[in-house]
Short mmCIF file of C-alpha atoms in Angstrom, two decimals:
data_model
loop_
_atom_site.label_atom_id
_atom_site.label_comp_id
_atom_site.label_asym_id
_atom_site.label_seq_id
_atom_site.Cartn_x
_atom_site.Cartn_y
_atom_site.Cartn_z
CA MET A 1 42.75 -25.41 -3.47
CA VAL A 2 41.29 -21.98 -1.35
CA PRO A 3 37.21 -21.83 -2.31
CA PHE A 4 35.40 -18.38 -1.52
CA LEU A 5 34.00 -19.61 0.63
CA ASN A 6 33.12 -23.00 2.78
CA ILE A 7 29.72 -21.88 5.00
CA ARG A 8 30.02 -25.53 6.27
CA SER A 9 33.26 -24.90 7.47
CA ILE A 10 32.64 -21.35 8.53
CA ASN A 11 29.54 -22.98 10.67
CA ALA A 12 31.85 -25.47 11.72
CA PRO A 13 33.40 -24.20 15.06
CA TYR A 14 29.63 -23.68 16.79
CA ARG A 15 28.04 -26.77 15.32
CA ASN A 16 27.08 -28.68 18.53
CA GLU A 17 26.20 -25.30 19.00
CA ILE A 18 23.64 -24.41 17.01
CA MET A 19 22.20 -28.69 16.99
CA ALA A 20 21.62 -27.66 20.46
CA ALA A 21 19.84 -24.30 20.02
CA ILE A 22 17.90 -25.71 17.56
CA ALA A 23 16.75 -28.52 19.66
CA SER A 24 14.91 -26.57 21.81
CA VAL A 25 13.41 -24.79 19.92
CA VAL A 26 12.05 -27.78 18.11
CA ASP A 27 11.53 -28.56 21.98
CA SER A 28 10.13 -26.06 23.34
CA GLU A 29 6.99 -25.37 20.81
CA GLN A 30 7.60 -21.95 20.25
CA TYR A 31 7.84 -21.58 16.49
CA ILE A 32 6.62 -17.98 15.91
CA LEU A 33 7.93 -14.81 17.72
CA GLY A 34 8.63 -16.97 20.64
CA GLY A 35 11.72 -16.66 23.51
CA LYS A 36 14.71 -16.68 20.88
CA VAL A 37 13.49 -14.38 19.15
CA ALA A 38 13.00 -12.09 22.26
CA GLU A 39 16.53 -12.94 23.32
CA PHE A 40 17.92 -11.97 21.09
CA GLU A 41 16.80 -9.33 19.99
CA ARG A 42 18.18 -8.25 23.59
CA GLU A 43 21.24 -9.41 23.32
CA PHE A 44 21.59 -7.88 19.41
CA ALA A 45 20.43 -4.39 21.10
CA GLY A 46 22.62 -4.76 23.69
CA TYR A 47 25.51 -5.42 21.57
CA CYS A 48 25.09 -2.84 18.87
CA GLY A 49 24.78 0.01 21.91
CA THR A 50 20.96 0.86 20.89
CA THR A 51 17.61 0.63 22.75
CA ASN A 52 15.09 -1.67 20.27
CA ALA A 53 16.62 -4.65 18.06
CA ILE A 54 13.77 -6.20 15.94
CA GLY A 55 14.19 -8.67 14.07
CA THR A 56 12.38 -9.57 10.30
CA GLY A 57 12.28 -11.93 7.93
CA ASN A 58 15.58 -10.44 5.58
CA GLY A 59 18.27 -7.60 5.44
CA LEU A 60 15.52 -5.92 2.39
CA ASP A 61 12.66 -5.94 4.52
CA ALA A 62 14.29 -4.88 7.75
CA LEU A 63 15.53 -0.97 5.19
CA THR A 64 11.79 -0.96 4.07
CA LEU A 65 10.63 -1.71 7.24
CA ILE A 66 11.90 1.87 9.24
CA TRP A 67 11.15 3.56 5.55
CA ARG A 68 7.62 2.52 5.70
CA ALA A 69 7.42 3.34 9.63
CA TYR A 70 9.04 7.16 8.84
CA LYS A 71 5.91 7.27 6.78
CA GLU A 72 3.37 5.87 9.14
CA MET A 73 5.16 8.52 11.42
CA GLY A 74 4.68 11.29 8.54
CA VAL A 75 8.20 11.94 8.67
CA MET A 76 8.43 10.80 4.80
CA ARG A 77 5.62 10.85 2.20
CA GLU A 78 5.40 9.58 -1.58
CA GLY A 79 7.81 11.09 -3.36
CA ASP A 80 10.38 12.19 -0.98
CA GLU A 81 14.16 11.53 -1.85
CA ILE A 82 17.42 9.73 -0.32
CA LEU A 83 20.25 10.20 -1.04
CA VAL A 84 22.19 6.88 -1.98
CA PRO A 85 25.53 4.54 -2.95
CA ALA A 86 25.22 4.99 -6.82
CA ASN A 87 27.49 1.98 -6.18
CA THR A 88 26.17 -0.24 -3.44
CA TYR A 89 23.63 -3.35 -3.44
CA ILE A 90 20.31 -2.72 -5.55
CA ALA A 91 18.35 -4.31 -2.14
CA SER A 92 19.49 -0.56 -0.47
CA ILE A 93 17.40 1.18 -3.45
CA LEU A 94 14.96 -1.16 -3.33
CA SER A 95 14.38 -0.67 -0.05
CA ILE A 96 13.57 3.26 -1.19
CA THR A 97 11.86 2.10 -4.14
CA GLU A 98 8.89 -0.04 -2.45
CA ASN A 99 8.28 2.46 -0.38
CA ARG A 100 7.68 4.87 -3.41
CA LEU A 101 9.91 6.92 -2.62
CA THR A 102 13.43 8.84 -4.82
CA PRO A 103 16.75 7.10 -4.49
CA VAL A 104 19.14 9.81 -5.14
CA LEU A 105 22.20 7.83 -6.09
CA VAL A 106 24.96 9.60 -5.17
CA GLU A 107 29.00 8.76 -6.26
CA PRO A 108 31.17 6.87 -3.98
CA ASP A 109 35.08 8.09 -3.15
CA ILE A 110 36.68 5.75 -5.57
CA LYS A 111 39.39 5.24 -2.19
CA THR A 112 36.76 4.13 0.38
CA TYR A 113 33.92 2.81 -1.94
CA ASN A 114 31.47 4.94 0.72
CA LEU A 115 30.01 7.86 -0.10
CA ASP A 116 32.52 10.75 -1.18
CA VAL A 117 30.31 13.09 1.47
CA GLY A 118 31.90 15.94 -0.05
CA GLN A 119 29.02 14.93 -3.21
CA LEU A 120 25.97 15.19 -1.16
CA GLY A 121 25.09 18.04 -0.74
CA LYS A 122 25.06 19.44 -4.42
CA HIS A 123 22.20 17.08 -5.02
CA LEU A 124 20.13 18.08 -1.53
CA THR A 125 16.70 19.92 -2.30
CA LYS A 126 13.58 20.44 -0.13
CA ARG A 127 12.44 17.34 -1.31
CA THR A 128 15.20 15.36 0.81
CA LYS A 129 14.71 13.83 3.28
CA GLY A 130 17.37 11.37 4.52
CA MET A 131 20.12 9.08 3.51
CA LEU A 132 20.65 5.41 3.49
CA THR A 133 24.49 5.19 3.88
CA VAL A 134 25.71 1.84 3.30
CA HIS A 135 29.17 0.35 4.63
CA LEU A 136 30.29 -1.54 1.56
CA TYR A 137 32.39 -4.49 1.83
CA GLY A 138 32.68 -4.13 6.15
CA ARG A 139 34.03 -0.45 6.11
CA VAL A 140 32.32 2.25 7.92
CA ALA A 141 30.42 4.91 6.30
CA TYR A 142 29.37 7.17 8.66
CA SER A 143 30.95 10.33 9.81
CA GLU A 144 30.61 13.53 11.73
CA GLU A 145 30.89 15.53 8.68
CA MET A 146 28.05 13.30 7.07
CA GLN A 147 25.63 13.95 10.71
CA GLN A 148 26.88 17.52 10.64
CA LEU A 149 25.39 17.74 7.26
CA ALA A 150 22.10 16.08 8.38
CA ASP A 151 21.63 18.13 11.60
CA ALA A 152 21.11 20.71 9.40
CA HIS A 153 19.27 20.02 6.51
CA GLY A 154 16.66 18.11 9.13
CA LEU A 155 17.95 14.64 7.70
CA LYS A 156 17.77 10.91 8.68
CA ILE A 157 20.54 9.12 8.11
CA VAL A 158 19.82 5.03 8.63
CA GLU A 159 22.50 2.32 7.71
CA ASP A 160 22.77 -0.48 5.69
CA CYS A 161 24.85 -2.36 7.42
CA ALA A 162 24.50 -6.02 5.32
CA GLN A 163 28.30 -5.61 5.29
CA ALA A 164 28.92 -4.34 8.72
CA GLN A 165 28.26 -6.23 11.74
CA GLY A 166 30.01 -5.28 14.49
CA ALA A 167 32.18 -2.12 12.86
CA MET A 168 32.96 1.04 14.77
CA TYR A 169 32.57 4.52 14.31
CA ARG A 170 35.23 6.10 17.28
CA GLY A 171 33.87 3.51 19.72
CA ALA A 172 30.28 3.14 18.58
CA ARG A 173 28.63 0.43 16.92
CA THR A 174 27.37 -0.20 13.48
CA GLY A 175 24.01 0.18 14.15
CA SER A 176 23.76 2.61 16.87
CA LEU A 177 25.23 5.58 14.60
CA GLY A 178 22.20 7.17 12.46
CA GLU A 179 18.39 7.20 13.34
CA ALA A 180 18.15 3.41 12.47
CA SER A 181 19.66 0.37 11.19
CA GLY A 182 19.09 -2.63 8.91
CA PHE A 183 21.12 -5.74 9.01
CA SER A 184 20.53 -8.86 6.99
CA PHE A 185 21.97 -12.14 8.49
CA TYR A 186 22.28 -13.51 5.01
CA PRO A 187 24.23 -17.11 5.32
CA THR A 188 27.51 -15.94 4.06
CA LYS A 189 27.44 -12.44 6.15
CA ASN A 190 29.88 -12.37 9.32
CA LEU A 191 26.87 -12.69 11.18
CA GLY A 192 25.04 -15.38 9.00
CA ALA A 193 22.46 -17.24 9.71
CA ILE A 194 21.41 -20.47 8.22
CA GLY A 195 19.05 -19.12 5.72
CA ASP A 196 17.61 -15.51 5.55
CA ALA A 197 17.31 -12.69 8.88
CA GLY A 198 17.45 -9.70 10.03
CA ALA A 199 17.26 -6.60 12.06
CA VAL A 200 16.29 -3.53 12.67
CA THR A 201 18.03 -1.46 15.13
CA THR A 202 17.00 2.59 16.68
CA ARG A 203 17.60 4.73 19.79
CA GLU A 204 13.79 5.75 18.37
CA ASP A 205 11.23 3.95 20.04
CA ARG A 206 8.58 4.95 18.87
CA LEU A 207 10.29 3.86 15.19
CA ALA A 208 10.55 0.23 16.69
CA GLY A 209 6.98 0.25 17.40
CA ILE A 210 6.56 0.58 14.20
CA VAL A 211 8.84 -1.32 12.65
CA ARG A 212 7.33 -4.21 15.66
CA ALA A 213 3.91 -3.99 13.75
CA LEU A 214 4.87 -3.70 10.95
CA ARG A 215 6.79 -6.76 10.45
CA ASN A 216 3.57 -8.67 11.82
CA TYR A 217 0.58 -8.16 9.68
CA GLY A 218 0.41 -4.54 11.36
CA SER A 219 -0.52 -6.24 14.37
CA HIS A 220 0.65 -4.44 18.25
CA LYS A 221 -1.68 -6.30 19.12
CA LYS A 222 -3.69 -9.75 18.31
CA TYR A 223 -5.98 -9.32 15.76
CA HIS A 224 -6.08 -5.41 16.23
CA ASN A 225 -3.87 -4.23 13.65
CA LEU A 226 -2.97 -0.19 13.24
CA TYR A 227 -1.28 -0.79 9.68
CA THR A 228 -1.41 -2.74 6.35
CA GLY A 229 1.76 -4.39 7.49
CA VAL A 230 3.67 -7.50 5.96
CA ASN A 231 4.59 -11.26 7.26
CA SER A 232 7.97 -10.13 7.89
CA ARG A 233 9.25 -12.15 11.09
CA LEU A 234 12.61 -13.79 11.69
CA ASP A 235 12.48 -17.16 12.91
CA GLU A 236 12.84 -19.00 16.11
CA LEU A 237 15.63 -21.67 14.31
CA GLN A 238 17.50 -18.47 13.20
CA ALA A 239 17.33 -16.21 16.11
CA ALA A 240 19.02 -19.40 18.34
CA ILE A 241 21.25 -19.76 15.78
CA LEU A 242 22.29 -16.03 15.78
CA SER A 243 22.85 -15.78 19.53
CA VAL A 244 25.36 -18.77 19.43
CA LYS A 245 26.99 -17.48 16.77
CA LEU A 246 26.53 -13.52 17.99
CA ARG A 247 28.73 -14.26 21.10
CA ALA A 248 31.67 -15.17 18.68
CA LEU A 249 31.12 -12.46 16.23
CA ASP A 250 34.06 -10.14 17.53
CA ARG A 251 36.67 -13.28 17.78
CA ASP A 252 35.72 -13.84 13.95
CA ASN A 253 36.04 -10.46 13.32
CA ASP A 254 39.38 -9.96 14.69
CA ARG A 255 40.51 -12.96 12.55
CA ARG A 256 39.08 -11.44 9.30
CA ARG A 257 41.61 -8.88 10.63
CA GLU A 258 44.31 -10.11 11.23
CA ILE A 259 43.58 -12.11 7.14
CA ALA A 260 43.27 -8.79 5.45
CA ARG A 261 46.76 -7.23 7.09
CA MET A 262 48.47 -10.53 5.96
CA TYR A 263 46.97 -9.79 2.41
CA LEU A 264 47.96 -5.81 2.53
CA SER A 265 51.85 -5.93 3.49
CA ARG A 266 52.64 -9.04 1.11
CA ILE A 267 50.47 -8.79 -1.94
CA SER A 268 52.58 -6.07 -3.58
CA ASN A 269 52.12 -7.41 -7.20
CA PRO A 270 51.41 -3.59 -8.69
CA CYS A 271 48.37 -4.77 -11.15
CA LEU A 272 46.40 -4.72 -8.50
CA GLN A 273 44.76 -2.20 -6.21
CA LEU A 274 44.92 -2.55 -2.36
CA PRO A 275 41.52 -1.73 -0.70
CA GLU A 276 42.17 1.24 2.00
CA PRO A 277 41.24 0.18 5.12
CA GLY A 278 40.75 2.91 7.09
CA PRO A 279 41.12 2.16 11.34
CA GLU A 280 40.77 -1.31 12.06
CA GLU A 281 38.11 -0.94 14.33
CA SER A 282 36.27 1.28 11.55
CA ASN A 283 36.28 -2.17 9.05
CA VAL A 284 35.11 -5.89 9.72
CA TRP A 285 36.05 -6.96 6.12
CA HIS A 286 33.32 -8.18 5.11
CA LEU A 287 34.72 -8.86 1.02
CA PHE A 288 38.73 -8.27 0.23
CA VAL A 289 38.36 -5.40 -2.94
CA VAL A 290 41.08 -5.32 -4.74
CA ARG A 291 40.87 -3.20 -8.09
CA THR A 292 42.61 -4.66 -11.67
CA ASP A 293 42.08 -3.51 -15.02
CA GLN A 294 42.49 -7.23 -16.69
CA ARG A 295 40.07 -8.33 -14.23
CA ALA A 296 38.47 -10.85 -16.48
CA GLU A 297 42.63 -12.27 -16.85
CA PHE A 298 43.11 -12.61 -13.64
CA GLN A 299 39.94 -14.01 -12.48
CA GLN A 300 41.10 -16.88 -14.46
CA HIS A 301 44.87 -16.77 -13.29
CA LEU A 302 43.31 -17.30 -9.84
CA THR A 303 40.99 -20.04 -11.12
CA ASP A 304 44.02 -22.31 -12.72
CA ARG A 305 45.80 -21.67 -9.01
CA GLY A 306 43.12 -22.81 -7.44
CA ILE A 307 41.81 -19.67 -5.70
CA GLY A 308 37.77 -18.30 -5.75
CA THR A 309 37.16 -15.48 -6.30
CA ILE A 310 33.69 -13.32 -6.89
CA ILE A 311 32.97 -10.24 -8.46
CA ASN A 312 30.67 -8.39 -6.04
CA TYR A 313 29.20 -6.77 -7.93
CA PRO A 314 29.72 -6.54 -11.81
CA ILE A 315 25.99 -4.12 -12.81
CA PRO A 316 25.87 -1.28 -11.55
CA PRO A 317 22.19 -0.30 -10.66
CA HIS A 318 21.88 2.59 -13.35
CA ARG A 319 22.89 -0.50 -16.00
CA GLN A 320 20.21 -2.62 -15.17
CA PRO A 321 17.11 -3.21 -16.25
CA ALA A 322 15.70 -2.81 -13.38
CA PHE A 323 16.01 0.90 -13.61
CA GLY A 324 15.71 0.97 -17.43
CA GLU A 325 15.32 4.94 -16.40
CA TRP A 326 18.49 5.76 -15.36
CA ALA A 327 20.20 3.60 -18.76
CA ALA A 328 21.49 7.47 -19.77
CA ARG A 329 22.95 8.85 -16.55
CA SER A 330 26.40 8.81 -15.65
CA TYR A 331 28.15 7.70 -13.04
CA PRO A 332 32.21 6.97 -13.28
CA ILE A 333 33.62 6.61 -10.48
CA THR A 334 30.74 3.94 -9.82
CA GLU A 335 31.01 2.08 -13.21
CA LYS A 336 34.66 1.96 -13.12
CA ILE A 337 34.58 0.50 -9.72
CA HIS A 338 31.42 -2.14 -10.75
CA ASP A 339 33.70 -2.79 -13.94
CA THR A 340 37.55 -3.27 -12.09
CA VAL A 341 36.59 -4.99 -8.19
CA ILE A 342 37.38 -8.73 -7.88
CA SER A 343 36.85 -10.15 -3.89
CA LEU A 344 39.96 -12.66 -2.89
CA PRO A 345 38.82 -15.28 -0.46
CA LEU A 346 38.50 -14.16 3.27
CA ASN A 347 36.82 -16.19 6.03
CA THR A 348 37.34 -17.02 9.28
CA ALA A 349 37.71 -20.98 8.35
CA MET A 350 40.77 -20.07 5.79
CA THR A 351 44.58 -21.34 7.16
CA ASP A 352 47.63 -19.35 7.51
CA ASP A 353 48.35 -21.32 4.51
CA ASP A 354 46.27 -20.53 2.65
CA VAL A 355 46.47 -17.25 2.83
CA ALA A 356 49.82 -17.58 2.01
CA GLU A 357 48.79 -19.38 -1.35
CA VAL A 358 46.41 -16.48 -2.14
CA ILE A 359 49.31 -14.07 -2.04
CA ASP A 360 51.65 -15.97 -3.89
CA ALA A 361 49.00 -15.97 -6.55
CA CYS A 362 47.82 -13.04 -6.60
CA ASN A 363 52.19 -11.87 -6.40
CA ALA A 364 52.36 -14.23 -9.63
CA PHE A 365 50.52 -12.81 -11.44
CA GLY A 366 51.34 -10.21 -15.28
#
């Protein structure tokens, strides 16, 4: 029996430290924007290699506040266009539409599931002001070619790092590659809280100052409100827990890479299309996603053998009722991905025997 995910087991190695961190917050009587949030923000900025980290209530808010800050700065205005992968999770797109900006869906590379840089140029217009590069499934989507295109056209690159905490591109970590980045610390992430949590990272001090105010009712000073902001503050308890788990993130990511290597080298079933790993440091394997035209049968086969799976994600954004105006559009690569992907168990609670059980079950299909 191998569950897809067992969060209790994943958190077990840090339980004593987590409980001590929680107790310290309770005893501090500082429950909102206190010392633990400030401490985690310093630690996470240092880890990512940026000058600023701003804790938010969740990952969607982190991205939403970045676009909002650019509007407050006059860099963007309503109706401006943002390039975004067509196969991303809907939250990426919601951060754009919430700001009355226009998402422009771009097909991904079928091999990497990330933005196909070769497709970006055909979508550029005079209204294009930025691109949201999503490091899907834990693999870095940023590239020098992407940066060159952004520089040539004056575009802001914003990273969606929800699934790629700790991944690197040529020695630089996600969160420091674009102008600004949004992180989710949802409990299932590589760096997961015990509840909702998120953060913005950036080297742009002005942007950071605006995001910091926007998350707290638009206030930069108590009872003084520069903007019509929101309430999206990283909780003290979650910040304390994240500080504990941040110290183990690189080690945990290394274990994920080890499991992925076993899958890649030992799953040999021709019915399954394995993911392309890319350079080792560039992938932290938030998900190990395979593709098969026999998805329903394969999932049932694994279920019968006690192997848990999840489909991330079965319905592409342009087929969601929320975006009914896109229903007539066709994104064949995106649709193929969403129709065929299935995620195998991959997490730090798995033993080598668990991994071997999954591999044997995969190879026995068909």
